[in-house]
Coordinates of C-alpha atoms in Angstrom, one line a residue:
X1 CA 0.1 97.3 -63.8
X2 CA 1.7 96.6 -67.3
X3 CA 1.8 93.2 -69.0
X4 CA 4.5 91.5 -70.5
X5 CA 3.5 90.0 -73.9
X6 CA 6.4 87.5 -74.1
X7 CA 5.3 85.9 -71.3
X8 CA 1.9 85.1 -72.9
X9 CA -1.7 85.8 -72.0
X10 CA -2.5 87.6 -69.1
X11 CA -4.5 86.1 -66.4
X12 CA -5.6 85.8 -62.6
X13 CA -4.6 82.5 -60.3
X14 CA -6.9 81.7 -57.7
X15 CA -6.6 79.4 -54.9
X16 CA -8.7 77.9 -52.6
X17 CA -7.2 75.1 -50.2
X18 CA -8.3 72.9 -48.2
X19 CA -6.6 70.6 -45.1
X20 CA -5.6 67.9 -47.3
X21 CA -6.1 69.5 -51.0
X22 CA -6.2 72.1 -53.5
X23 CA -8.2 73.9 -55.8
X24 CA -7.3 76.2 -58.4
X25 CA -8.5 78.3 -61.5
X26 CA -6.9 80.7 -63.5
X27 CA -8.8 83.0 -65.5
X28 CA -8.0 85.5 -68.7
X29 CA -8.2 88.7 -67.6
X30 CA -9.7 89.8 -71.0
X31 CA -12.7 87.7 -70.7
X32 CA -13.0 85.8 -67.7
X33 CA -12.9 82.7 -69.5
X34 CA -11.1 79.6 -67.5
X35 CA -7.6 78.8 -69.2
X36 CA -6.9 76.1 -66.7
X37 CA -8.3 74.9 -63.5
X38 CA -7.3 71.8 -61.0
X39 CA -7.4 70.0 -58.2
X40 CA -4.8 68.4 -55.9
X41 CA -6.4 66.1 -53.5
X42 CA -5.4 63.5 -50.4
X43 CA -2.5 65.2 -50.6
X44 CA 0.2 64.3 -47.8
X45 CA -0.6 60.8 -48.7
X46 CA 0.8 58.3 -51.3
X47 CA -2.4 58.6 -53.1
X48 CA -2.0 62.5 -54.0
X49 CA -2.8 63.2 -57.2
X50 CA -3.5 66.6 -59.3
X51 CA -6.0 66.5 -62.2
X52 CA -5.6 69.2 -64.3
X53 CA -8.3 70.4 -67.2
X54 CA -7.4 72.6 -70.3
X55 CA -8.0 73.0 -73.7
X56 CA -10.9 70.6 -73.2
X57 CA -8.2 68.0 -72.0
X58 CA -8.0 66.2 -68.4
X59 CA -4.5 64.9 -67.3
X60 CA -4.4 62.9 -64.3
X61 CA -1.0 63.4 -62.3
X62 CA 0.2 61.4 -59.5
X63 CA 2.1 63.5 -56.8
X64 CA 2.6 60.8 -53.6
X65 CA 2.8 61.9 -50.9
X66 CA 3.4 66.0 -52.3
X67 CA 2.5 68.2 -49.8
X68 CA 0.5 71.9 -50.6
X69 CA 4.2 73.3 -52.1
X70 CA 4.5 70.4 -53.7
X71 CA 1.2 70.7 -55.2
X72 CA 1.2 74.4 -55.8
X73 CA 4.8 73.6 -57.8
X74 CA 2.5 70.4 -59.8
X75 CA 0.3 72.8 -60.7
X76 CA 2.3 75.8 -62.1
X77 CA 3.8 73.3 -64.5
X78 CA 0.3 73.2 -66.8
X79 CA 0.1 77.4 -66.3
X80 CA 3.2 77.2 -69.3
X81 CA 1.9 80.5 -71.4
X82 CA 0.1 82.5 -69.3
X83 CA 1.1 85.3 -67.8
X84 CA -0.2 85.7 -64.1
X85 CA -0.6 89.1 -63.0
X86 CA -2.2 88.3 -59.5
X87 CA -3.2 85.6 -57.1
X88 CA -6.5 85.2 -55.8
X89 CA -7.2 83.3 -52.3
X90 CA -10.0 82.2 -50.7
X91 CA -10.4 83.0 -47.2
X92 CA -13.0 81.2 -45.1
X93 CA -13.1 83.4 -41.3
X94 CA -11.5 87.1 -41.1
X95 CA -13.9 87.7 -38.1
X96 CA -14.5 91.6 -37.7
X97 CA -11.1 92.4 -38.8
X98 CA -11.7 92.2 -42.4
X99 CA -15.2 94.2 -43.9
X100 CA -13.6 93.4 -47.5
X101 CA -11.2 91.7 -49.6
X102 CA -7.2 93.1 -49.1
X103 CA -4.2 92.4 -50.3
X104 CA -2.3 90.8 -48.9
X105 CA 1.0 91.4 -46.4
X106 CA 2.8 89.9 -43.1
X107 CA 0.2 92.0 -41.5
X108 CA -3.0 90.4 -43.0
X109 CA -1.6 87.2 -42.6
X110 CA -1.1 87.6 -38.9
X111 CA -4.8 88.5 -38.8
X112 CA -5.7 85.3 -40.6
X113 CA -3.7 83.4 -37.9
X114 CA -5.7 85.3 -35.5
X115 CA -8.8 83.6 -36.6
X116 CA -7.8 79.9 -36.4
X117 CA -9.6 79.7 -33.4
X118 CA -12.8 80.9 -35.3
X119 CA -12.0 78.6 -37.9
X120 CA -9.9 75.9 -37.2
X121 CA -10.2 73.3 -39.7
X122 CA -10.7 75.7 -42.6
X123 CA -8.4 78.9 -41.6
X124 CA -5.1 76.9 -41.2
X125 CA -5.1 75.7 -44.6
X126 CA -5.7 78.9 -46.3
X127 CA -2.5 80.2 -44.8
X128 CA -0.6 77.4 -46.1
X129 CA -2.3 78.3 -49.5
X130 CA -1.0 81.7 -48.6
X131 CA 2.2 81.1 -47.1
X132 CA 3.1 78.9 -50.2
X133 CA 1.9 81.1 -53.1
X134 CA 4.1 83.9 -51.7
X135 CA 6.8 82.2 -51.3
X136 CA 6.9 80.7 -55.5
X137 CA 5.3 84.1 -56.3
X138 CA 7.3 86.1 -54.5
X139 CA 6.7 89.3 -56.8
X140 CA 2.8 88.8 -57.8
X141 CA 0.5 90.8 -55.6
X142 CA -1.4 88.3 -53.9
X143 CA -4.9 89.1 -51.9
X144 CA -7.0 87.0 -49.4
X145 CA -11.2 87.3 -50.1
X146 CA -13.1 86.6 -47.4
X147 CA -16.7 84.0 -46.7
X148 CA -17.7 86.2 -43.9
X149 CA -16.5 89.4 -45.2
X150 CA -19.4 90.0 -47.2
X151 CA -21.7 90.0 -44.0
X152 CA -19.9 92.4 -42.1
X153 CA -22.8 94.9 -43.2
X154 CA -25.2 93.0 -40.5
X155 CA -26.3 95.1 -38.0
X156 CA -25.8 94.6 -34.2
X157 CA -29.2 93.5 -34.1
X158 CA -28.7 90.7 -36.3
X159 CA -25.5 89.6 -35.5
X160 CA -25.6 89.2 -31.7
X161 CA -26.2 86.6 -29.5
X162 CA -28.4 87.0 -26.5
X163 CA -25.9 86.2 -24.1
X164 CA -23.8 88.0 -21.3
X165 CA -22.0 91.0 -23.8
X166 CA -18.7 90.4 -22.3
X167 CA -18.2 87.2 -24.3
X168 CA -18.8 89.6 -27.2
X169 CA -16.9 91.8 -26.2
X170 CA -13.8 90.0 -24.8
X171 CA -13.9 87.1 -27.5
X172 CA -16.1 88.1 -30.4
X173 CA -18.6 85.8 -29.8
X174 CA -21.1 86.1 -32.5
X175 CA -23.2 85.6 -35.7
X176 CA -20.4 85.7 -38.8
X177 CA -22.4 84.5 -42.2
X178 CA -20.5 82.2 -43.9
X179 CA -20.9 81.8 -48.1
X180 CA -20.0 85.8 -48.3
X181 CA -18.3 85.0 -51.6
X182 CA -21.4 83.5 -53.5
X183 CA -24.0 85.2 -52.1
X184 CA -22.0 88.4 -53.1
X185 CA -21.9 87.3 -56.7
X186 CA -25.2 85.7 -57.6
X187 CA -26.6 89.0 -55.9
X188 CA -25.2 91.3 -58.6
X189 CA -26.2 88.8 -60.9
X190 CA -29.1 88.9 -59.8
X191 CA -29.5 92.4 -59.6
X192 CA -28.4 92.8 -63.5
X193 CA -31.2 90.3 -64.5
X194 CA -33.6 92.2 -62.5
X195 CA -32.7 95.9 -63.7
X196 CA -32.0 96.4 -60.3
X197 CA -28.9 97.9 -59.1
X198 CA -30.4 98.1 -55.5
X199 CA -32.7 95.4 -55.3
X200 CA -33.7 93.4 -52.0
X201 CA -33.2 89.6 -52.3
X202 CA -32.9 86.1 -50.3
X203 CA -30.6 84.6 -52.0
X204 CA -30.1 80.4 -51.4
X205 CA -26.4 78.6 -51.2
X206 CA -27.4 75.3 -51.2
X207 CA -24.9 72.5 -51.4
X208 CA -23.6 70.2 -49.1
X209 CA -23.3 73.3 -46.8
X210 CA -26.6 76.0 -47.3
X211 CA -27.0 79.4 -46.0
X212 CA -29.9 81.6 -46.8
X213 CA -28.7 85.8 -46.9
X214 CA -30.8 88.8 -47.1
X215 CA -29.6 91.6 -49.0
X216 CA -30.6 94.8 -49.1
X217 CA -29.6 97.8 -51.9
X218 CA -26.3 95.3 -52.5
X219 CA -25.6 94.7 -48.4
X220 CA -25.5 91.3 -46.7
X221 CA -28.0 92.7 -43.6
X222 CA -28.8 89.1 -42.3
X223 CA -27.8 85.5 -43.2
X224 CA -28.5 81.6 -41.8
X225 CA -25.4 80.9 -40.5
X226 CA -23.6 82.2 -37.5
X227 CA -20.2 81.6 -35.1
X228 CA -19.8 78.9 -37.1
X229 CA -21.0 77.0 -40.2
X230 CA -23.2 74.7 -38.8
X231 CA -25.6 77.5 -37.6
X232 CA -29.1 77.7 -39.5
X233 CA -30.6 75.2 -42.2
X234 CA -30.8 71.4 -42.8
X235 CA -27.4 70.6 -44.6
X236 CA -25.5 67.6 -45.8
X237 CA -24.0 66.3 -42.7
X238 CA -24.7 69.2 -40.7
X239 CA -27.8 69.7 -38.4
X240 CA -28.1 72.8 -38.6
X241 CA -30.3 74.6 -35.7
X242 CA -30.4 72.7 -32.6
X243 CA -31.5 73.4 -29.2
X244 CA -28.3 74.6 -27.3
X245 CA -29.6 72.1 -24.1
X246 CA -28.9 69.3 -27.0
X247 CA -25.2 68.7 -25.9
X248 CA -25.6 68.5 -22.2
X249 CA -28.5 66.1 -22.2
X250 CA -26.5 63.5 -25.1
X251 CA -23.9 63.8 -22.6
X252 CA -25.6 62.7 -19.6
X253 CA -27.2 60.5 -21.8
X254 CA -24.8 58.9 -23.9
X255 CA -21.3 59.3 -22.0
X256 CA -20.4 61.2 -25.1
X257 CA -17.6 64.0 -25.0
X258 CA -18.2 67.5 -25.8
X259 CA -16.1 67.1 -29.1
X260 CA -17.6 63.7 -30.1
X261 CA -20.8 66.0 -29.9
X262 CA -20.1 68.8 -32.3
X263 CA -18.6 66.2 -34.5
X264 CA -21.9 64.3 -34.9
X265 CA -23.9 67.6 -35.6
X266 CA -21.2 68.4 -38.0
X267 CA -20.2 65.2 -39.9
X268 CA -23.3 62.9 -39.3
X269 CA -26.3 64.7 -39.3
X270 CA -28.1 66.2 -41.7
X271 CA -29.7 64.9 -44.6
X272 CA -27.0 61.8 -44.3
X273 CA -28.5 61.9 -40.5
X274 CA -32.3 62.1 -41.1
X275 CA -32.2 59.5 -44.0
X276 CA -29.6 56.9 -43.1
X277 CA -28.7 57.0 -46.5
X278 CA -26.7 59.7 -47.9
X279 CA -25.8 63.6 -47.6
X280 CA -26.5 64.2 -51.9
X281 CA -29.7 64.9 -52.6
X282 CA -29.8 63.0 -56.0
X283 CA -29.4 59.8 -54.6
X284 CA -32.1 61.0 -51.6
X285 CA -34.2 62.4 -54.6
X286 CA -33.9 58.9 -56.4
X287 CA -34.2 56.5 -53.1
X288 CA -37.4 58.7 -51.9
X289 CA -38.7 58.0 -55.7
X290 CA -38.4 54.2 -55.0
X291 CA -40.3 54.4 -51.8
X292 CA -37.4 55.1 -48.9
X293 CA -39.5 56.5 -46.4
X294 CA -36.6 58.0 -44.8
X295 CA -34.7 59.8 -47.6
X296 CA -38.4 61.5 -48.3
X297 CA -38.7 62.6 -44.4
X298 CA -35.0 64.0 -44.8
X299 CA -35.7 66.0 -48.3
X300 CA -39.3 67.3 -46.5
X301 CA -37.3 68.4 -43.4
X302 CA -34.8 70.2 -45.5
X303 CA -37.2 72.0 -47.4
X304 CA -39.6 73.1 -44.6
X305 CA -36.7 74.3 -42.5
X306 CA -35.6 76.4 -45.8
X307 CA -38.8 78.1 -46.4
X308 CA -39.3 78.5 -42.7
X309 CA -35.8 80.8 -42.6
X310 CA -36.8 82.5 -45.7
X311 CA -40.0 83.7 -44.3
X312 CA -37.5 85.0 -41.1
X313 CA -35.5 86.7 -43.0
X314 CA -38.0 88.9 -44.7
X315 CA -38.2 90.9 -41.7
X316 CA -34.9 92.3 -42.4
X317 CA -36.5 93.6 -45.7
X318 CA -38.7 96.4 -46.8
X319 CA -39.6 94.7 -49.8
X320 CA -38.4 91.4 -52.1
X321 CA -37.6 91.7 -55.4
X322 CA -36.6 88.3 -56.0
X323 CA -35.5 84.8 -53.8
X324 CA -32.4 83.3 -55.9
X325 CA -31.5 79.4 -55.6
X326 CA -28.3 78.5 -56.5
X327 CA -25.4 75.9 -55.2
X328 CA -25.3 72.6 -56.1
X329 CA -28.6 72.0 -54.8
X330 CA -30.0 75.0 -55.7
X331 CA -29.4 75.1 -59.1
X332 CA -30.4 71.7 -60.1
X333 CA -33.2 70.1 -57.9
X334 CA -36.2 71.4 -59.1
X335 CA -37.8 69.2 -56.5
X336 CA -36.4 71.2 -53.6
X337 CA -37.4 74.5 -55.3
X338 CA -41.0 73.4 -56.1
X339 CA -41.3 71.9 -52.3
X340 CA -39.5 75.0 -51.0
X341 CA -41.8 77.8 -52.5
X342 CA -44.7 75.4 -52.4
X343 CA -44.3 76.4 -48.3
X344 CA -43.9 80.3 -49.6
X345 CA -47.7 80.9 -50.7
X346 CA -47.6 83.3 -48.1
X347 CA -45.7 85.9 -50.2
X348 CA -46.8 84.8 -53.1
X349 CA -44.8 82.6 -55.0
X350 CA -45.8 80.8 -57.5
X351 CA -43.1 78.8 -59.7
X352 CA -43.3 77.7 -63.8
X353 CA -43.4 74.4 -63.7
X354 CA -41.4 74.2 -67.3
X355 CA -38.9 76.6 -66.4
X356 CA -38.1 75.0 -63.3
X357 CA -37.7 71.7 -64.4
X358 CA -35.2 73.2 -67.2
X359 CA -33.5 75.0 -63.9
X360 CA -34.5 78.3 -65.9
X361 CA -31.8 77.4 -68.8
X362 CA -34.4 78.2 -71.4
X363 CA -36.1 81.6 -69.5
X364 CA -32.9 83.5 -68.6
X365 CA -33.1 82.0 -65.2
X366 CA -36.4 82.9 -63.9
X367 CA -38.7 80.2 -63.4
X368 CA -41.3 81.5 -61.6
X369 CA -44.4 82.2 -63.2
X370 CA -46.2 85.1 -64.8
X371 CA -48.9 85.2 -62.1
X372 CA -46.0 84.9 -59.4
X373 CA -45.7 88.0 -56.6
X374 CA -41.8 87.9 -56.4
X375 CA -39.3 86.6 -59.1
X376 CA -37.8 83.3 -58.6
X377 CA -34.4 82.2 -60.2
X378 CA -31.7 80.1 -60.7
X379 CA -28.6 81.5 -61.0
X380 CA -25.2 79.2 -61.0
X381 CA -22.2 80.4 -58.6
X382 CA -19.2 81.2 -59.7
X383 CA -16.8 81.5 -56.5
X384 CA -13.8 81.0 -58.1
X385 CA -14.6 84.2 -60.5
X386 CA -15.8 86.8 -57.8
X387 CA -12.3 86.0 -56.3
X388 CA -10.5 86.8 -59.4
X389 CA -12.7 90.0 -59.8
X390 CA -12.0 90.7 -56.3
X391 CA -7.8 90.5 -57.1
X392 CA -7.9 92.4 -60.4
X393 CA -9.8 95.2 -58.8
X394 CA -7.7 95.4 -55.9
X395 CA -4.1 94.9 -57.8
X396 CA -5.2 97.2 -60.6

């Protein structure tokens, strides 16, 4: 694909939207650097606004009442000379009809729509995202990537249920893995620090949703979450692992409906749920400093439950080269990571207490020891970049 030097410099837009906002980056394609990234939130109401960073600057924009076009349009406004040469999306669910990023046609988008049932708050914004971009883009190649594309290298073995087979079968009832796009990226990351190019990891997404993913010679071959998101660890409002009998017995119980259920499990559980305080683990971190009794219980839980899965998902492994934290959480509690591979003696662990308390910023990322068995490191995600890597290797 050629580039037009009148138009100025050539870049990559990507797009990651959400029910009522918008996210976007757009990155040079010479360097990678970020030229200008935004976000359009509560959009659809009269409080919509778009803030807009570049050149070091922050503009603030109200857009009342704009709706994702009228957002999308907002935004295009600060892209004045750059010259896009391909839009990036995020794509939350492509079930089993996706193994990899595409680009995208009617065809794939009929596939995403497919998947609303699989993802229904997350999957019907992303085809607006879709639908709009196409239609002011008409004539950029556009191309969806995919959270659970990334772990469909799990084997049947990790990914099904142990139910009847027909519900497999009949409506692809099973484990997905969710995070596909940062686990991908911190894991080649990873691997370069390491000198690697096939190395085994468990790597850690831990924000106010967390997975954990094993990985094996650059493959996604198990991972914490499953049908849906709120499979596997302790997250910010979501419980995470639960005993399936759980909903029938609040029912009796309660008089609660099956969907008032899965909305307290998703939206008020959790570390917000354990501590009665909050779903952010700084103001947990501070309150459990000052004696909250509650917010410490919460943090514990959420740490034990961690280390517990990574011990699990060893067995998908021959060997580990390294377990990588990163996420919001991941990359800058050293309290979780010390309490975390504090329960990982077992294999060997053992963390720097300097390096970890600088999140590895001063050691190149590792901050585990010199004594330790396996590596341990920080290594920030960068979503938003894999997704523009994932377009300009496709469109090129």
């Amino acid at each position: 694909m050629k580039s037009d030097p009148s138009r100025g410099t050539d870049s990559l837009i990507v797009i990651n939207c959400g029910s009522s906002s918008l996210k976007f980056a757009v990155f040079s394609v010479a360097d990678e650097t970020v030229l200008v990234k935004g976000l359009a939130e509560r959009l659809g109401s009269p409080d919509a606004v778009l803030k807009v960073e570049r050149n070091g600057e922050t503009s603030c924009i109200p857009i009342p009442s704009a709706s994702h076009h009228d957002a999308l349009q907002a935004a295009i406004a600060s892209m004045t000379g750059l010259n896009p040469r391909g839009i990036g999306h995020r794509v939350v669910h492509g079930g089993e009809e996706f193994t990899g990023s595409v680009v995208i046609d009617e065809n794939v988008t009929a596939a995403v729509d497919r998947c609303c049932s699989l993802a229904p708050l997350h999957n019907p914004a992303n085809l607006i995202g879709m639908t709009t971009a196409r239609e002011l883009f008409p004539d950029l190649p556009q191309v969806a990537v995919f959270d659970t594309a990334f772990h469909q290298t799990l084997p049947p073995k990790a990914f099904l249920y142990a139910i009847p087979y027909d519900y497999y079968e009949k409506l692809k009832v099973r484990r997905y893995g969710f995070h596909g796009t940062s686990h991908h990226y911190v894991s080649t990351e990873a691997a370069g620090l390491l000198g690697k190019p096939v190395a085994s990891l468990i790597t850690m997404h831990l924000g106010n949703g967390c997975s954990a993913c094993a990985i094996k010679d650059g493959r996604s071959v198990d991972s914490t979450m499953g049908f849906t998101p709120g499979e596997g660890l302790v997250m910010g409002t979501r419980s995470g692992d639960v005993d399936p009998a759980l909903h029938q017995f609040l029912q009796d119980q309660t008089g609660m409906r099956l969907s008032e259920i899965t909305a307290m499990l998703n939206s008020r559980s959790g570390l917000l749920g354990l501590s009665g305080l909050s779903n952010d683990m700084r103001t947990l971190s501070e309150a459990a400093r000052k004696g909250h009794e509650r917010a410490r219980l919460a943090i514990e839980v959420f740490c034990y439950r961690l280390a517990k899965s990574v011990c699990g998902l060893t067995a998908a492994l021959d060997t580990l080269d390294a377990l990588v934290f990163t996420g919001g959480i991941g990359e800058n509690s050293a309290e979780v990571r010390a309490l975390t591979t504090a329960r990982l003696k077992i294999l060997g662990v053992d963390l720097d207490a300097a390096n970890n308390a600088s999140h590895g910023r001063t050691s190149g990322g590792r901050i585990s020891s010199s004594d330790s068995h396996i590596p341990c490191l920080v290594i920030p995600t960068n979503e938003e970049l894999m997704i523009a890597r994932e377009t300009l290797r496709l469109i090129s």
